[in-house]
PDB file of C-alpha atoms in Angstrom:
ATOM      1  CA  MET F   1       0.057  -0.013  -0.036  1.00 46.00           C
ATOM      2  CA  ASN F   2       1.422   3.414  -0.995  1.00 47.00           C
ATOM      3  CA  VAL F   3       0.272   6.432   1.067  1.00 43.00           C
ATOM      4  CA  PHE F   4       0.962   9.772  -0.506  1.00 42.00           C
ATOM      5  CA  VAL F   5       2.002  12.998   0.943  1.00 41.00           C
ATOM      6  CA  GLY F   6      -0.891  15.715   1.299  1.00 40.00           C
ATOM      7  CA  ALA F   7      -3.327  16.487  -1.365  1.00 37.00           C
ATOM      8  CA  GLU F   8      -0.851  16.494  -4.275  1.00 43.00           C
ATOM      9  CA  ARG F   9      -2.375  13.840  -6.517  1.00 46.00           C
ATOM     10  CA  GLY F  10      -2.057  13.858 -10.116  1.00 51.00           C
ATOM     11  CA  GLY F  11      -3.911  12.047 -13.027  1.00 46.00           C
ATOM     12  CA  GLY F  12      -7.037   9.921 -12.404  1.00 45.00           C
ATOM     13  CA  GLY F  13      -9.371  12.688 -12.809  1.00 44.00           C
ATOM     14  CA  ASN F  14     -11.336  11.202 -15.794  1.00 41.00           C
ATOM     15  CA  ARG F  15     -11.481   7.628 -14.536  1.00 44.00           C
ATOM     16  CA  GLY F  16     -14.490   8.092 -12.370  1.00 36.00           C
ATOM     17  CA  SER F  17     -15.194   6.217  -9.027  1.00 32.00           C
ATOM     18  CA  ALA F  18     -14.915   2.817 -10.755  1.00 34.00           C
ATOM     19  CA  GLY F  19     -11.340   3.499 -11.850  1.00 37.00           C
ATOM     20  CA  GLY F  20     -12.133   3.430 -15.685  1.00 39.00           C
ATOM     21  CA  ASN F  21     -11.232   0.286 -17.556  1.00 38.00           C
ATOM     22  CA  ARG F  22      -9.566  -1.471 -14.676  1.00 38.00           C
ATOM     23  CA  GLY F  23      -8.365  -5.058 -15.423  1.00 39.00           C
ATOM     24  CA  PHE F  24      -5.649  -7.200 -17.207  1.00 34.00           C
ATOM     25  CA  HIS F  25      -4.247  -6.740 -20.702  1.00 34.00           C
ATOM     26  CA  MET F  26      -2.053  -9.389 -21.921  1.00 33.00           C
ATOM     27  CA  GLU F  27       0.844  -9.667 -24.547  1.00 34.00           C
ATOM     28  CA  ALA F  28       1.224  -6.185 -26.165  1.00 35.00           C
ATOM     29  CA  ALA F  29       3.989  -5.465 -28.498  1.00 32.00           C
ATOM     30  CA  PRO F  30       5.950  -2.130 -27.833  1.00 35.00           C
ATOM     31  CA  LEU F  31       5.133   0.720 -30.348  1.00 33.00           C
ATOM     32  CA  PRO F  32       7.612   3.393 -31.539  1.00 35.00           C
ATOM     33  CA  PRO F  33       7.920   6.521 -29.593  1.00 39.00           C
ATOM     34  CA  PRO F  34       6.169   9.676 -30.851  1.00 39.00           C
ATOM     35  CA  THR F  35       8.225  11.709 -33.093  1.00 38.00           C
ATOM     36  CA  ASP F  36       6.342  15.063 -32.595  1.00 37.00           C
ATOM     37  CA  GLY F  37       6.740  15.168 -28.849  1.00 41.00           C
ATOM     38  CA  SER F  38       2.862  15.523 -28.458  1.00 37.00           C
ATOM     39  CA  ALA F  39       2.573  13.159 -25.613  1.00 39.00           C
ATOM     40  CA  MET F  40       5.385  14.519 -23.478  1.00 36.00           C
ATOM     41  CA  HIS F  41       3.248  16.524 -21.188  1.00 38.00           C
ATOM     42  CA  GLY F  42       6.219  18.429 -19.722  1.00 39.00           C
ATOM     43  CA  PHE F  43       7.704  15.472 -17.686  1.00 41.00           C
ATOM     44  CA  GLY F  44      11.260  16.553 -18.533  1.00 45.00           C
ATOM     45  CA  ASP F  45      14.454  15.639 -20.538  1.00 47.00           C
ATOM     46  CA  ASP F  46      14.409  11.965 -19.572  1.00 50.00           C
ATOM     47  CA  ASP F  47      10.916  11.708 -21.247  1.00 50.00           C
ATOM     48  CA  ALA F  48      12.195  12.334 -24.803  1.00 57.00           C
ATOM     49  CA  GLN F  49      12.780   8.604 -24.903  1.00 70.00           C
ATOM     50  CA  SER F  50       9.573   6.659 -24.302  1.00 74.00           C
ATOM     51  CA  PHE F  51       7.687   3.631 -25.380  1.00 76.00           C
ATOM     52  CA  ALA F  52       4.163   2.223 -25.540  1.00 83.00           C
ATOM     53  CA  ILE F  53       3.460  -0.837 -23.514  1.00 85.00           C
ATOM     54  CA  ASN F  54       0.216  -1.230 -25.473  1.00 87.00           C
ATOM     55  CA  GLU F  55      -2.248   0.910 -27.281  1.00 88.00           C
ATOM     56  CA  ARG F  56      -3.298   2.745 -24.023  1.00 93.00           C
ATOM     57  CA  TYR F  57      -0.169   3.523 -22.069  1.00 95.00           C
ATOM     58  CA  ARG F  58       3.227   5.052 -22.737  1.00 94.00           C
ATOM     59  CA  ILE F  59       6.315   5.052 -20.272  1.00 94.00           C
ATOM     60  CA  TYR F  60       8.947   7.634 -20.070  1.00 93.00           C
ATOM     61  CA  ASN F  61      12.455   7.140 -18.921  1.00 89.00           C
ATOM     62  CA  ARG F  62      11.993   9.290 -15.863  1.00 90.00           C
ATOM     63  CA  VAL F  63      12.275   7.076 -12.652  1.00 92.00           C
ATOM     64  CA  LEU F  64       9.969   8.221  -9.839  1.00 90.00           C
ATOM     65  CA  GLY F  65      11.201   5.497  -7.532  1.00 88.00           C
ATOM     66  CA  ARG F  66      12.829   2.300  -6.898  1.00 88.00           C
ATOM     67  CA  GLY F  67      12.139  -0.694  -4.777  1.00 82.00           C
ATOM     68  CA  GLN F  68      13.252  -4.145  -4.074  1.00 82.00           C
ATOM     69  CA  THR F  69      11.135  -5.572  -6.934  1.00 81.00           C
ATOM     70  CA  GLY F  70      11.144  -3.038  -9.611  1.00 89.00           C
ATOM     71  CA  VAL F  71      11.291   0.533 -10.797  1.00 94.00           C
ATOM     72  CA  VAL F  72       8.369   3.136 -10.867  1.00 93.00           C
ATOM     73  CA  ARG F  73       8.538   5.437 -14.005  1.00 94.00           C
ATOM     74  CA  ALA F  74       6.400   8.291 -15.119  1.00 94.00           C
ATOM     75  CA  GLY F  75       3.853   7.605 -17.841  1.00 95.00           C
ATOM     76  CA  ILE F  76       0.750   8.723 -19.680  1.00 95.00           C
ATOM     77  CA  ASP F  77      -2.620   7.199 -20.384  1.00 95.00           C
ATOM     78  CA  LEU F  78      -3.079   7.817 -24.039  1.00 94.00           C
ATOM     79  CA  GLN F  79      -6.822   7.536 -24.013  1.00 94.00           C
ATOM     80  CA  THR F  80      -7.304  10.157 -21.232  1.00 95.00           C
ATOM     81  CA  GLY F  81      -4.212  12.347 -21.205  1.00 94.00           C
ATOM     82  CA  ASP F  82      -3.824  11.677 -17.496  1.00 94.00           C
ATOM     83  CA  GLU F  83      -0.209  11.401 -16.176  1.00 95.00           C
ATOM     84  CA  ILE F  84       0.350   7.941 -14.415  1.00 96.00           C
ATOM     85  CA  ALA F  85       3.050   6.176 -12.500  1.00 95.00           C
ATOM     86  CA  VAL F  86       4.019   2.691 -13.828  1.00 96.00           C
ATOM     87  CA  LYS F  87       5.689   0.203 -11.648  1.00 95.00           C
ATOM     88  CA  VAL F  88       7.821  -2.141 -14.043  1.00 95.00           C
ATOM     89  CA  LEU F  89       8.532  -5.638 -12.556  1.00 94.00           C
ATOM     90  CA  ASP F  90      10.764  -8.519 -14.224  1.00 93.00           C
ATOM     91  CA  ARG F  91       8.161 -11.057 -15.125  1.00 93.00           C
ATOM     92  CA  ALA F  92      10.540 -14.079 -15.192  1.00 91.00           C
ATOM     93  CA  HIS F  93      11.876 -13.112 -11.769  1.00 90.00           C
ATOM     94  CA  THR F  94       8.333 -12.832 -10.257  1.00 91.00           C
ATOM     95  CA  GLU F  95       7.041 -15.839 -11.721  1.00 91.00           C
ATOM     96  CA  ARG F  96       9.947 -17.995 -10.742  1.00 92.00           C
ATOM     97  CA  ASP F  97       9.516 -17.413  -6.969  1.00 92.00           C
ATOM     98  CA  PRO F  98       6.175 -18.700  -5.634  1.00 94.00           C
ATOM     99  CA  ALA F  99       6.285 -16.463  -2.668  1.00 93.00           C
ATOM    100  CA  ARG F 100       6.980 -13.302  -4.708  1.00 92.00           C
ATOM    101  CA  ARG F 101       4.214 -14.432  -7.321  1.00 92.00           C
ATOM    102  CA  GLU F 102       1.906 -14.752  -4.330  1.00 93.00           C
ATOM    103  CA  ALA F 103       2.711 -11.360  -2.843  1.00 91.00           C
ATOM    104  CA  LEU F 104       2.251  -9.705  -6.105  1.00 92.00           C
ATOM    105  CA  ARG F 105      -1.144 -11.573  -6.734  1.00 93.00           C
ATOM    106  CA  ARG F 106      -2.130 -10.184  -3.259  1.00 91.00           C
ATOM    107  CA  GLU F 107      -0.908  -6.659  -3.967  1.00 88.00           C
ATOM    108  CA  ILE F 108      -3.020  -6.520  -7.230  1.00 91.00           C
ATOM    109  CA  THR F 109      -6.051  -7.821  -5.621  1.00 89.00           C
ATOM    110  CA  VAL F 110      -6.176  -5.680  -2.614  1.00 86.00           C
ATOM    111  CA  SER F 111      -5.057  -2.571  -4.481  1.00 86.00           C
ATOM    112  CA  MET F 112      -7.539  -2.981  -7.334  1.00 86.00           C
ATOM    113  CA  ARG F 113     -10.331  -3.009  -4.717  1.00 82.00           C
ATOM    114  CA  LEU F 114      -9.127  -0.177  -2.480  1.00 80.00           C
ATOM    115  CA  GLN F 115     -10.526   3.223  -3.142  1.00 81.00           C
ATOM    116  CA  HIS F 116      -9.434   5.992  -0.591  1.00 81.00           C
ATOM    117  CA  GLU F 117      -8.305   9.414  -1.058  1.00 82.00           C
ATOM    118  CA  ASN F 118      -5.045   8.635   0.807  1.00 79.00           C
ATOM    119  CA  ILE F 119      -4.113   5.433  -0.913  1.00 82.00           C
ATOM    120  CA  ILE F 120      -2.337   5.213  -4.356  1.00 86.00           C
ATOM    121  CA  ARG F 121      -4.881   3.622  -6.681  1.00 90.00           C
ATOM    122  CA  LEU F 122      -3.891   0.831  -9.018  1.00 94.00           C
ATOM    123  CA  TYR F 123      -5.729   1.209 -12.256  1.00 94.00           C
ATOM    124  CA  ASP F 124      -4.567  -1.633 -14.523  1.00 94.00           C
ATOM    125  CA  VAL F 125      -2.143  -4.487 -14.940  1.00 94.00           C
ATOM    126  CA  VAL F 126      -0.454  -5.000 -18.319  1.00 94.00           C
ATOM    127  CA  LEU F 127       1.769  -8.092 -18.966  1.00 92.00           C
ATOM    128  CA  ASN F 128       4.015  -8.487 -21.948  1.00 90.00           C
ATOM    129  CA  SER F 129       6.588 -11.264 -22.647  1.00 89.00           C
ATOM    130  CA  ASP F 130       9.075  -9.965 -20.174  1.00 91.00           C
ATOM    131  CA  ARG F 131       7.567  -7.313 -17.983  1.00 93.00           C
ATOM    132  CA  ILE F 132       4.662  -6.909 -15.535  1.00 94.00           C
ATOM    133  CA  HIS F 133       3.440  -3.196 -15.640  1.00 95.00           C
ATOM    134  CA  LEU F 134       1.325  -1.891 -12.710  1.00 95.00           C
ATOM    135  CA  ILE F 135      -0.555   1.285 -13.858  1.00 96.00           C
ATOM    136  CA  MET F 136      -1.034   3.435 -10.851  1.00 95.00           C
ATOM    137  CA  GLU F 137      -2.195   6.823  -9.857  1.00 93.00           C
ATOM    138  CA  ILE F 138       0.842   9.315  -9.757  1.00 91.00           C
ATOM    139  CA  ALA F 139       1.460  11.124  -6.376  1.00 84.00           C
ATOM    140  CA  ARG F 140       3.243  14.490  -6.955  1.00 77.00           C
ATOM    141  CA  GLY F 141       3.945  14.845  -3.492  1.00 75.00           C
ATOM    142  CA  GLY F 142       5.956  11.544  -3.237  1.00 70.00           C
ATOM    143  CA  GLU F 143       5.536   8.893  -0.637  1.00 72.00           C
ATOM    144  CA  LEU F 144       5.234   9.663   3.133  1.00 75.00           C
ATOM    145  CA  PHE F 145       8.205   7.804   4.109  1.00 80.00           C
ATOM    146  CA  ALA F 146      10.529   9.288   1.598  1.00 80.00           C
ATOM    147  CA  ALA F 147       9.264  12.794   2.728  1.00 79.00           C
ATOM    148  CA  VAL F 148       9.847  12.096   6.299  1.00 82.00           C
ATOM    149  CA  ALA F 149      13.218  10.482   5.840  1.00 87.00           C
ATOM    150  CA  GLN F 150      14.406  13.426   3.746  1.00 87.00           C
ATOM    151  CA  ARG F 151      13.341  16.219   6.078  1.00 85.00           C
ATOM    152  CA  GLY F 152      14.111  14.555   9.347  1.00 86.00           C
ATOM    153  CA  ALA F 153      11.919  16.096  12.193  1.00 86.00           C
ATOM    154  CA  VAL F 154       8.419  16.890  11.245  1.00 86.00           C
ATOM    155  CA  PRO F 155       6.508  19.550  13.118  1.00 90.00           C
ATOM    156  CA  GLU F 156       3.575  18.130  15.408  1.00 93.00           C
ATOM    157  CA  ASP F 157       0.897  19.776  13.504  1.00 93.00           C
ATOM    158  CA  GLU F 158       2.063  18.236  10.180  1.00 89.00           C
ATOM    159  CA  CYS F 159       2.570  15.006  11.885  1.00 88.00           C
ATOM    160  CA  ARG F 160      -1.031  15.064  13.178  1.00 91.00           C
ATOM    161  CA  THR F 161      -2.316  15.563   9.591  1.00 88.00           C
ATOM    162  CA  TYR F 162      -0.235  12.682   8.156  1.00 84.00           C
ATOM    163  CA  PHE F 163      -1.331  10.416  11.133  1.00 86.00           C
ATOM    164  CA  HIS F 164      -5.074  11.218  10.447  1.00 85.00           C
ATOM    165  CA  GLN F 165      -4.634  10.478   6.771  1.00 83.00           C
ATOM    166  CA  LEU F 166      -2.986   7.087   7.654  1.00 82.00           C
ATOM    167  CA  ILE F 167      -5.597   6.181  10.148  1.00 83.00           C
ATOM    168  CA  SER F 168      -8.493   7.204   7.953  1.00 81.00           C
ATOM    169  CA  ALA F 169      -7.071   4.936   5.077  1.00 78.00           C
ATOM    170  CA  VAL F 170      -6.399   1.873   7.297  1.00 74.00           C
ATOM    171  CA  VAL F 171      -9.468   1.907   9.519  1.00 74.00           C
ATOM    172  CA  GLY F 172     -11.840   3.599   7.421  1.00 65.00           C
ATOM    173  CA  PRO F 173     -15.371   2.155   6.684  1.00 54.00           C
ATOM    174  CA  SER F 174     -14.433   0.755   3.351  1.00 58.00           C
ATOM    175  CA  PHE F 175     -11.356  -1.010   4.718  1.00 55.00           C
ATOM    176  CA  LEU F 176     -13.159  -2.551   7.661  1.00 48.00           C
ATOM    177  CA  VAL F 177     -16.155  -3.891   5.414  1.00 50.00           C
ATOM    178  CA  ASN F 178     -13.958  -5.144   2.603  1.00 56.00           C
ATOM    179  CA  TYR F 179     -10.840  -6.576   4.250  1.00 54.00           C
ATOM    180  CA  VAL F 180     -11.474  -7.279   7.929  1.00 46.00           C
ATOM    181  CA  LEU F 181     -15.051  -8.454   8.221  1.00 42.00           C
TER     182      LEU F 181
END
């Protein structure tokens, strides 16, 4: 579960409460990057190189974050024009390890069901021959852990706000009904 900082969310505005066309898309061949720069949306220099993972999503080179299992890159939903985050995982590595495969299955299942203003939404999953792409809402403020780690001490009033957001996400009515009861 990813908790974002403050109210700085991006993208997702055109998806509606059901998350648009959420689901799985299988085996898509990469398309060549645009030559006119029309889909760049001001991400930055690293975004001059991009590729489509299918007819709907394009990924840019700009890295938003790294984790133990993959890298998160900036992207765009070509149907809506929304900026997105794309978590890219090595498919062979994930499928080879049963524990990792189960953890990913659980992450996808739970994330697709969660709908809370303080939790990053997972919109879609795209599989191709060598990668798994998790199409997610982009958080402009970054992850809470990274913000706290970078800043060090956080003022009490700000901590109270973050704590309230965390608690409302974890023990909110939708979480209790769908995941605990």
